[in-house]
Coordinates of C-alpha atoms and ligand atoms in Angstrom, one line a residue:
X1 CA 38.4 -65.0 53.0
X2 CA 40.3 -66.2 49.9
X3 CA 41.1 -70.0 50.4
X4 CA 45.0 -70.0 50.1
X5 CA 45.0 -66.9 52.2
X6 CA 43.1 -69.0 54.7
X7 CA 45.0 -72.1 54.3
X8 CA 48.5 -70.0 54.8
X9 CA 47.2 -68.5 58.0
X10 CA 45.7 -71.9 59.2
X11 CA 48.9 -73.6 58.9
X12 CA 51.4 -71.2 60.6
X13 CA 49.0 -71.3 63.8
X14 CA 48.4 -74.1 66.0
X15 CA 45.1 -76.0 65.6
X16 CA 44.6 -75.3 69.3
X17 CA 44.4 -72.3 68.9
X18 CA 41.1 -72.4 67.7
X19 CA 39.9 -73.5 71.3
X20 CA 42.3 -71.1 73.0
X21 CA 42.0 -67.9 71.4
X22 CA 39.5 -65.3 72.6
X23 CA 36.4 -65.5 70.2
X24 CA 35.2 -62.1 69.4
X25 CA 31.9 -61.8 67.9
X26 CA 29.9 -58.8 67.0
X27 CA 27.9 -58.2 70.2
X28 CA 29.3 -60.7 72.7
X29 CA 33.2 -61.4 73.7
X30 CA 33.8 -65.2 74.9
X31 CA 36.9 -66.4 76.1
X32 CA 37.4 -70.7 75.3
X33 CA 39.0 -71.5 78.2
X34 CA 42.1 -74.0 77.9
X35 CA 41.7 -77.4 78.6
X36 CA 38.0 -77.2 78.2
X37 CA 37.7 -79.4 75.1
X38 CA 37.9 -83.1 76.1
X39 CA 34.2 -84.5 75.7
X40 CA 31.8 -85.3 72.8
X41 CA 29.1 -82.9 73.4
X42 CA 31.1 -80.0 72.8
X43 CA 32.2 -78.3 76.0
X44 CA 32.2 -75.3 73.7
X45 CA 28.8 -75.6 73.0
X46 CA 27.8 -72.3 74.8
X47 CA 30.1 -70.4 72.5
X48 CA 28.8 -72.4 69.6
X49 CA 25.4 -71.2 70.7
X50 CA 26.4 -67.7 71.0
X51 CA 27.8 -68.0 67.7
X52 CA 24.8 -69.1 66.2
X53 CA 22.5 -66.3 67.8
X54 CA 25.0 -63.6 67.6
X55 CA 25.4 -63.9 63.8
X56 CA 21.7 -65.1 63.0
X57 CA 23.3 -68.4 61.6
X58 CA 20.1 -70.4 60.0
X59 CA 19.6 -74.1 60.1
X60 CA 17.8 -76.2 57.6
X61 CA 14.4 -77.1 58.2
X62 CA 14.7 -80.8 58.1
X63 CA 17.3 -83.2 59.8
X64 CA 19.5 -84.9 57.7
X65 CA 18.6 -88.6 59.2
X66 CA 15.1 -87.6 57.6
X67 CA 16.2 -88.9 54.2
X68 CA 15.9 -92.5 53.4
X69 CA 19.2 -92.0 52.1
X70 CA 20.8 -91.0 55.6
X71 CA 23.6 -93.1 56.8
X72 CA 26.2 -92.2 59.6
X73 CA 29.4 -91.0 57.6
X74 CA 32.6 -93.3 57.8
X75 CA 35.4 -90.9 55.8
X76 CA 35.3 -87.1 55.7
X77 CA 38.2 -85.5 53.8
X78 CA 39.3 -81.8 55.8
X79 CA 41.5 -79.1 53.9
X80 CA 44.1 -77.6 56.4
X81 CA 43.6 -80.3 59.2
X82 CA 46.5 -79.5 61.5
X83 CA 47.1 -82.4 64.1
X84 CA 45.8 -80.5 66.8
X85 CA 42.9 -79.4 64.9
X86 CA 41.9 -83.1 64.0
X87 CA 42.0 -83.8 67.8
X88 CA 39.6 -81.0 68.1
X89 CA 37.1 -82.3 65.1
X90 CA 37.5 -86.1 66.1
X91 CA 35.5 -85.2 69.5
X92 CA 32.5 -84.4 67.6
X93 CA 33.0 -87.3 65.3
X94 CA 34.0 -90.7 67.0
X95 CA 34.7 -93.1 64.7
X96 CA 34.9 -91.2 61.6
X97 CA 38.1 -91.3 59.6
X98 CA 39.0 -87.7 59.2
X99 CA 41.7 -87.3 56.1
X100 CA 43.8 -84.1 55.3
X101 CA 44.3 -83.1 51.4
X102 CA 45.6 -79.2 51.0
X103 CA 45.7 -79.8 47.1
X104 CA 43.2 -80.2 44.4
X105 CA 45.1 -83.3 43.1
X106 CA 45.4 -84.8 46.7
X107 CA 41.7 -84.2 47.5
X108 CA 40.8 -85.5 44.1
X109 CA 42.3 -88.9 45.3
X110 CA 40.7 -88.7 48.7
X111 CA 37.5 -87.5 48.0
X112 CA 36.9 -90.7 45.7
X113 CA 35.9 -92.6 49.1
X114 CA 34.7 -90.0 51.3
X115 CA 31.2 -88.9 52.7
X116 CA 31.8 -85.3 52.8
X117 CA 34.1 -82.7 51.4
X118 CA 35.4 -79.8 53.8
X119 CA 37.2 -76.8 52.0
X120 CA 37.2 -77.8 48.3
X121 CA 34.1 -77.3 46.2
X122 CA 35.3 -77.7 42.4
X123 CA 34.0 -80.2 40.2
X124 CA 37.5 -81.6 39.6
X125 CA 37.4 -82.8 43.3
X126 CA 33.7 -83.8 43.4
X127 CA 33.0 -85.5 40.1
X128 CA 35.1 -88.8 41.0
X129 CA 33.7 -88.9 44.3
X130 CA 30.1 -90.5 44.4
X131 CA 29.7 -91.0 48.4
X132 CA 30.1 -87.3 48.8
X133 CA 26.7 -86.1 50.8
X134 CA 28.1 -83.0 52.2
X135 CA 30.5 -80.1 50.8
X136 CA 31.3 -77.1 53.2
X137 CA 33.0 -74.3 51.6
X138 CA 35.7 -72.0 53.6
X139 CA 34.1 -69.1 51.7
X140 CA 30.8 -67.2 51.9
X141 CA 30.5 -66.6 48.0
X142 CA 29.7 -69.8 46.3
X143 CA 29.5 -68.8 42.4
X144 CA 32.8 -70.7 41.4
X145 CA 31.1 -74.1 43.5
X146 CA 28.2 -73.6 41.3
X147 CA 29.8 -73.5 37.9
X148 CA 29.0 -77.0 37.7
X149 CA 25.8 -78.9 38.0
X150 CA 27.1 -81.3 40.4
X151 CA 25.1 -79.7 43.8
X152 CA 21.9 -79.6 41.6
X153 CA 22.2 -83.2 40.1
X154 CA 23.3 -85.0 42.8
X155 CA 21.6 -83.2 45.8
X156 CA 25.0 -82.7 47.5
X157 CA 24.3 -80.3 50.4
X158 CA 26.4 -77.6 50.4
X159 CA 27.0 -75.2 53.3
X160 CA 29.2 -71.8 53.2
X161 CA 30.3 -69.1 55.4
X162 CA 27.5 -67.1 54.9
X163 CA 27.2 -64.2 57.7
X164 CA 30.2 -65.3 59.7
X165 CA 32.6 -62.2 58.3
X166 CA 29.9 -60.0 58.8
X167 CA 31.4 -58.2 61.8
X168 CA 34.7 -57.7 60.5
X169 CA 33.6 -56.7 57.1
X170 CA 31.1 -54.2 58.6
X171 CA 34.4 -52.6 60.2
X172 CA 35.9 -52.6 56.6
X173 CA 32.8 -50.5 55.3
X174 CA 32.9 -48.2 57.5
X175 CA 36.5 -47.7 57.3
X176 CA 36.1 -46.9 53.4
X177 CA 33.2 -44.6 54.2
X178 CA 35.1 -42.8 57.1
X179 CA 38.3 -42.5 54.8
X180 CA 36.2 -40.6 52.3
X181 CA 33.9 -38.7 54.6
X182 CA 37.3 -37.4 56.6
X183 CA 39.4 -36.9 53.2
X184 CA 41.9 -39.6 54.6
X185 CA 43.1 -40.6 51.2
X186 CA 43.7 -37.3 50.0
X187 CA 45.6 -36.4 53.6
X188 CA 47.8 -39.0 53.6
X189 CA 48.8 -38.2 49.7
X190 CA 49.8 -34.7 51.5
X191 CA 51.6 -36.3 54.2
X192 CA 53.8 -38.3 51.5
X193 CA 54.5 -34.6 49.9
X194 CA 55.4 -33.1 53.4
X195 CA 52.3 -30.7 53.1
X196 CA 50.5 -29.5 55.8
X197 CA 47.3 -28.3 54.0
X198 CA 43.9 -28.1 55.5
X199 CA 41.1 -28.9 53.2
X200 CA 40.8 -31.6 50.7
X201 CA 39.4 -30.3 47.3
X202 CA 36.9 -33.1 47.5
X203 CA 36.5 -33.6 44.2
X204 CA 40.0 -34.7 43.1
X205 CA 41.7 -35.6 46.3
X206 CA 44.3 -33.1 45.5
X207 CA 45.2 -30.3 48.0
X208 CA 44.9 -26.9 47.4
X209 CA 42.9 -23.8 49.0
X210 CA 39.2 -24.6 48.9
X211 CA 37.2 -22.8 46.6
X212 CA 33.8 -21.7 47.0
X213 CA 31.1 -24.7 47.5
X214 CA 34.0 -27.7 48.0
X215 CA 33.1 -29.7 50.7
X216 CA 36.4 -30.3 53.2
X217 CA 34.5 -33.2 54.7
X218 CA 31.2 -34.7 55.5
X219 CA 29.2 -35.6 58.5
X220 CA 27.9 -39.2 58.7
X221 CA 24.7 -38.2 61.5
X222 CA 21.7 -37.7 59.7
X223 CA 22.7 -39.1 56.3
X224 CA 21.2 -42.1 54.4
X225 CA 23.1 -45.0 53.8
X226 CA 21.5 -47.8 51.2
X227 CA 22.6 -51.1 51.7
X228 CA 22.2 -53.4 49.1
X229 CA 22.2 -57.4 49.7
X230 CA 20.8 -57.0 53.0
X231 CA 22.2 -60.3 54.8
X232 CA 25.3 -61.1 57.3
X233 CA 27.3 -58.2 56.2
X234 CA 24.5 -55.8 55.5
X235 CA 23.1 -56.4 58.9
X236 CA 26.5 -55.8 60.8
X237 CA 27.0 -52.7 58.6
X238 CA 23.6 -51.5 59.6
X239 CA 24.1 -51.9 63.2
X240 CA 27.4 -49.8 62.7
X241 CA 25.6 -47.0 60.3
X242 CA 23.1 -46.7 63.1
X243 CA 25.7 -45.7 65.7
X244 CA 26.8 -43.3 63.8
X245 CA 23.4 -41.9 63.4
X246 CA 22.5 -42.7 59.9
X247 CA 19.5 -43.3 58.3
X248 CA 19.3 -46.9 56.8
X249 CA 17.5 -48.3 54.0
X250 CA 18.0 -51.7 52.5
X251 CA 17.2 -54.0 49.8
X252 CA 17.4 -57.6 50.0
X253 CA 15.5 -60.9 47.9
X254 CA 12.7 -61.2 50.0
X255 CA 10.8 -58.6 52.3
X256 CA 10.0 -60.4 55.2
X257 CA 10.0 -58.3 58.5
X258 CA 11.6 -55.1 58.9
X259 CA 15.1 -55.3 60.9
X260 CA 15.2 -52.9 63.8
X261 CA 17.0 -49.9 62.9
X262 CA 16.1 -50.0 59.3
X263 CA 13.8 -47.2 57.9
X264 CA 12.6 -49.3 55.0
X265 CA 13.2 -52.5 53.1
X266 CA 12.8 -53.0 49.2
X267 CA 13.4 -55.5 46.8
X268 CA 15.6 -55.7 43.9
X269 CA 13.4 -53.7 41.5
X270 CA 13.6 -50.8 43.9
X271 CA 17.3 -50.0 43.5
X272 CA 16.8 -47.5 40.9
X273 CA 14.6 -45.6 43.1
X274 CA 16.0 -46.0 46.6
X275 CA 19.6 -44.8 45.3
X276 CA 18.1 -41.7 44.7
X277 CA 18.2 -40.9 48.3
X278 CA 21.5 -42.5 49.1
X279 CA 24.4 -40.4 50.6
X280 CA 26.2 -44.1 50.8
X281 CA 25.6 -47.2 48.9
X282 CA 27.2 -50.3 49.9
X283 CA 27.0 -53.7 48.1
X284 CA 27.3 -56.3 50.0
X285 CA 25.5 -59.0 47.5
X286 CA 26.7 -62.5 46.4
X287 CA 27.3 -63.0 42.6
X288 CA 24.5 -64.9 40.9
X289 CA 22.5 -64.7 38.0
X290 CA 20.6 -61.9 39.1
X291 CA 23.1 -59.8 40.6
X292 CA 25.5 -60.1 37.5
X293 CA 26.2 -56.4 36.5
X294 CA 23.3 -54.9 38.8
X295 CA 25.4 -51.6 39.1
X296 CA 25.2 -50.3 35.7
X297 CA 25.4 -47.1 34.0
X298 CA 21.5 -46.4 34.7
X299 CA 22.2 -47.1 38.4
X300 CA 25.2 -44.9 38.7
X301 CA 23.2 -42.2 36.7
X302 CA 20.4 -42.0 39.3
X303 CA 22.6 -41.7 42.2
X304 CA 23.7 -38.3 43.9
X305 CA 26.6 -36.5 42.4
X306 CA 28.0 -36.8 46.0
X307 CA 27.3 -40.4 46.9
X308 CA 30.1 -42.7 47.9
X309 CA 29.7 -46.4 46.7
X310 CA 31.2 -48.9 48.5
X311 CA 31.4 -53.1 47.1
X312 CA 32.7 -55.8 49.6
X313 CA 30.2 -58.2 48.0
X314 CA 31.6 -59.7 44.6
X315 CA 32.8 -57.2 41.6
X316 CA 30.9 -59.2 39.1
X317 CA 28.0 -57.2 40.7
X318 CA 29.3 -53.8 39.0
X319 CA 30.0 -52.8 35.2
X320 CA 33.7 -51.7 36.2
X321 CA 33.5 -49.4 32.9
X322 CA 30.3 -47.6 34.1
X323 CA 31.8 -47.0 37.5
X324 CA 34.9 -45.8 36.3
X325 CA 33.2 -43.4 33.9
X326 CA 30.7 -42.1 36.9
X327 CA 33.9 -41.3 38.7
X328 CA 35.8 -39.8 36.1
X329 CA 32.6 -37.4 35.2
X330 CA 31.9 -36.4 38.6
X331 CA 28.5 -38.6 38.4
X332 CA 29.3 -39.8 41.8
X333 CA 31.5 -38.7 44.8
X334 CA 33.8 -41.4 45.0
X335 CA 34.2 -45.3 45.6
X336 CA 35.7 -47.8 47.7
X337 CA 36.3 -51.3 46.5
X338 CA 37.4 -54.3 48.3
X339 CA 36.3 -56.3 45.1
X340 CA 36.3 -55.8 41.6
X341 CA 36.0 -57.2 38.0
X342 CA 38.7 -58.0 36.9
X343 CA 40.2 -59.5 40.0
X344 CA 43.0 -59.1 40.4
X345 CA 43.2 -55.4 38.6
X346 CA 45.9 -56.0 36.0
X347 CA 49.0 -53.9 35.9
X348 CA 47.9 -50.9 33.4
X349 CA 44.1 -51.4 34.0
X350 CA 42.2 -47.6 34.0
X351 CA 41.0 -48.3 37.7
X352 CA 44.7 -47.7 38.9
X353 CA 44.3 -44.0 37.7
X354 CA 40.7 -43.6 38.2
X355 CA 40.1 -40.5 40.7
X356 CA 38.5 -40.5 44.1
X357 CA 38.7 -44.3 44.0
X358 CA 39.9 -46.2 47.2
X359 CA 40.6 -50.0 46.3
X360 CA 41.6 -52.8 49.0
X361 CA 42.6 -56.2 47.5
X362 CA 40.1 -58.5 48.6
X363 CA 41.2 -58.3 52.3
X364 CA 37.6 -57.0 54.2
X365 CA 37.3 -60.3 55.6
X366 CA 40.7 -60.4 57.0
X367 CA 41.3 -59.9 60.8
X368 CA 42.6 -61.7 64.0
X369 CA 39.5 -63.4 65.2
X370 CA 37.7 -64.8 62.0
X371 CA 39.4 -68.2 61.2
X372 CA 38.6 -69.1 65.0
X373 CA 34.8 -68.3 64.0
X374 CA 35.1 -70.2 60.9
X375 CA 36.4 -73.3 62.5
X376 CA 33.7 -73.4 65.5
X377 CA 31.0 -73.0 62.5
X378 CA 33.0 -76.1 60.6
X379 CA 33.0 -78.2 63.8
X380 CA 29.5 -77.7 64.4
X381 CA 28.5 -78.7 61.1
X382 CA 30.6 -82.2 61.1
X383 CA 28.9 -82.5 64.4
X384 CA 25.7 -82.4 63.0
X385 CA 26.4 -84.3 59.8
X386 CA 27.8 -87.0 61.8
X387 CA 24.3 -86.8 63.8
X388 CA 22.4 -86.7 61.1
X389 CA 20.9 -83.3 62.3
X390 CA 19.7 -79.8 60.9
X391 CA 22.9 -78.3 59.1
X392 CA 23.9 -74.6 59.4
X393 CA 24.3 -72.1 56.6
X394 CA 23.0 -74.3 53.7
X395 CA 23.0 -72.6 50.3
X396 CA 20.0 -73.2 47.8
X397 CA 22.1 -74.1 44.9
X398 CA 19.4 -72.5 42.5
X399 CA 19.2 -69.2 44.0
X400 CA 23.2 -69.1 44.1
X401 CA 23.6 -67.9 47.6
Ligands
NAI1 N1 35.3 -59.1 50.3 C1 35.0 -60.5 50.8 O1 36.5 -60.9 51.4 C2 34.1 -61.3 51.3 C3 32.9 -60.9 50.1 N2 31.8 -62.0 50.7 C4 30.7 -61.8 49.9 O2 29.7 -61.2 50.3 C5 28.4 -61.6 50.0 C6 27.4 -61.7 51.2 O3 27.9 -62.5 52.2 P1 26.6 -62.4 53.7 O4 26.4 -61.1 53.7 O5 27.4 -63.4 54.5 O6 25.8 -63.7 52.9 P2 24.0 -63.5 53.3 O7 24.0 -65.0 52.4 O8 24.2 -63.5 54.7 O9 23.5 -62.3 52.4 C7 23.3 -62.3 51.2 C8 22.2 -61.3 51.0 O10 21.9 -61.2 49.5 C9 20.7 -60.7 49.3 N3 20.2 -61.1 48.0 C10 20.8 -62.1 46.9 N4 20.5 -61.9 46.0 C11 19.8 -60.4 45.7 C12 19.4 -59.8 44.7 N5 19.1 -60.2 43.4 N6 19.1 -58.4 45.2 C13 18.8 -57.9 46.4 N7 19.4 -58.7 47.3 C14 20.0 -60.1 47.0 C15 19.8 -62.0 50.1 O11 18.8 -61.4 50.2 C16 20.7 -62.1 51.1 O12 20.0 -61.7 52.4 C17 29.0 -63.1 49.8 O13 28.1 -63.8 48.9 C18 30.3 -63.1 49.2 O14 29.9 -62.9 47.8 C19 31.7 -62.5 52.2 C20 32.9 -62.6 52.6 C21 34.0 -62.3 52.3
3PY2 O1 34.1 -65.5 51.7 C1 34.2 -65.1 50.8 O2 33.4 -65.3 49.7 C2 35.4 -64.1 50.3 O3 35.2 -63.7 49.6 C3 36.4 -64.3 51.3 O4 37.4 -63.7 50.5

């Protein structure tokens, strides 16, 4: 979720919602009962454990207290700290002063004497804050945090929202895939024009009688989906694709074990060959030095002419010119993008007129339950930080995710 939206929505709701509202995860629904929020060992520990298990959150190999520099924190800066939320967070951080800041300039001043910063990661805030030892971002993508060397040089622990939005984003991926497969973009255009016409001309999403060889729609069952950047978002997408009867192949940065339901797992070097067999290609990559421009003219050229390409990771992993050309020339069947480069798409940019393209404005993590899960992680990491424990979802600043 973009920080700005996150902030606006959190301000609108009461902080108490965090513990009252139903927390819906991928596999389990758990209700956080009212009034069960009063003790220091969190009474919602079972919800926290379920979140960790359901989303597959990873904890650091060593506890913070193993470091000779470790000391109990005295002051933590928190973005979007409503009064209710402060009470709720204070339960896991007794004796720690929790300070609110919502703008970069307020944060810069408040961070000067803070031990941790939650919700800001920019150099402007961290450069003048020598005692900061932990930063929690409210996003999964950390490419903007890592533009400065502050994390690598000072050994600040950076934790992010990796895997948190997986279930929500996987729904968005499937919405884009189904919109294409069922011709919804074309039927919506026809509806606006008051036309009752069957059969989408798949090539242009215009409406007319089907000519020979044109496909009005296609079935997902039995088709192959390739997930590139198989992590939290990718694995949740795979679960849903499996339910549609699809064959799943994937690529990630380390091979390890083959996840259940995945037919084969490759490394980045396998991309040019794997794309050849895919009907749907989903990009869930973080933006790093290695992934920048990974989907270029050669990769789009290797795809099936009917392939549908989805990107919910980062726009910079795609060479936009190459994608537009593939769509214009019929090199691929269509695309659904939630993230683009440039972002936002400027007025008059050729992407707006590119055929067979569905654009959503970086909203694939938005949902009614997403922010509750995020605050549960923030609270659990605060508890671990105060106790000198093993932090969750630590970013490798050198790898970039
Ligand atoms: N559109 C949106 O609103 C959102 C976008 N995102 C983006 O999605 C990305 C992924 O999120 P999660 O799945 O939660 O993160 P994650 O950390 O769970 O997964 C990232 C995966 O990318 C893989 N990877 C890294 N470099 C690679 C490479 N060179 N080739 C192939 N695979 C590579 C890793 O193996 C890892 O499994 C985020 O980094 C962020 O940029 C995340 C949340 C919301
Ligand atoms: O969490 C992220 O990385 C996002 O892009 C949220 O919008």
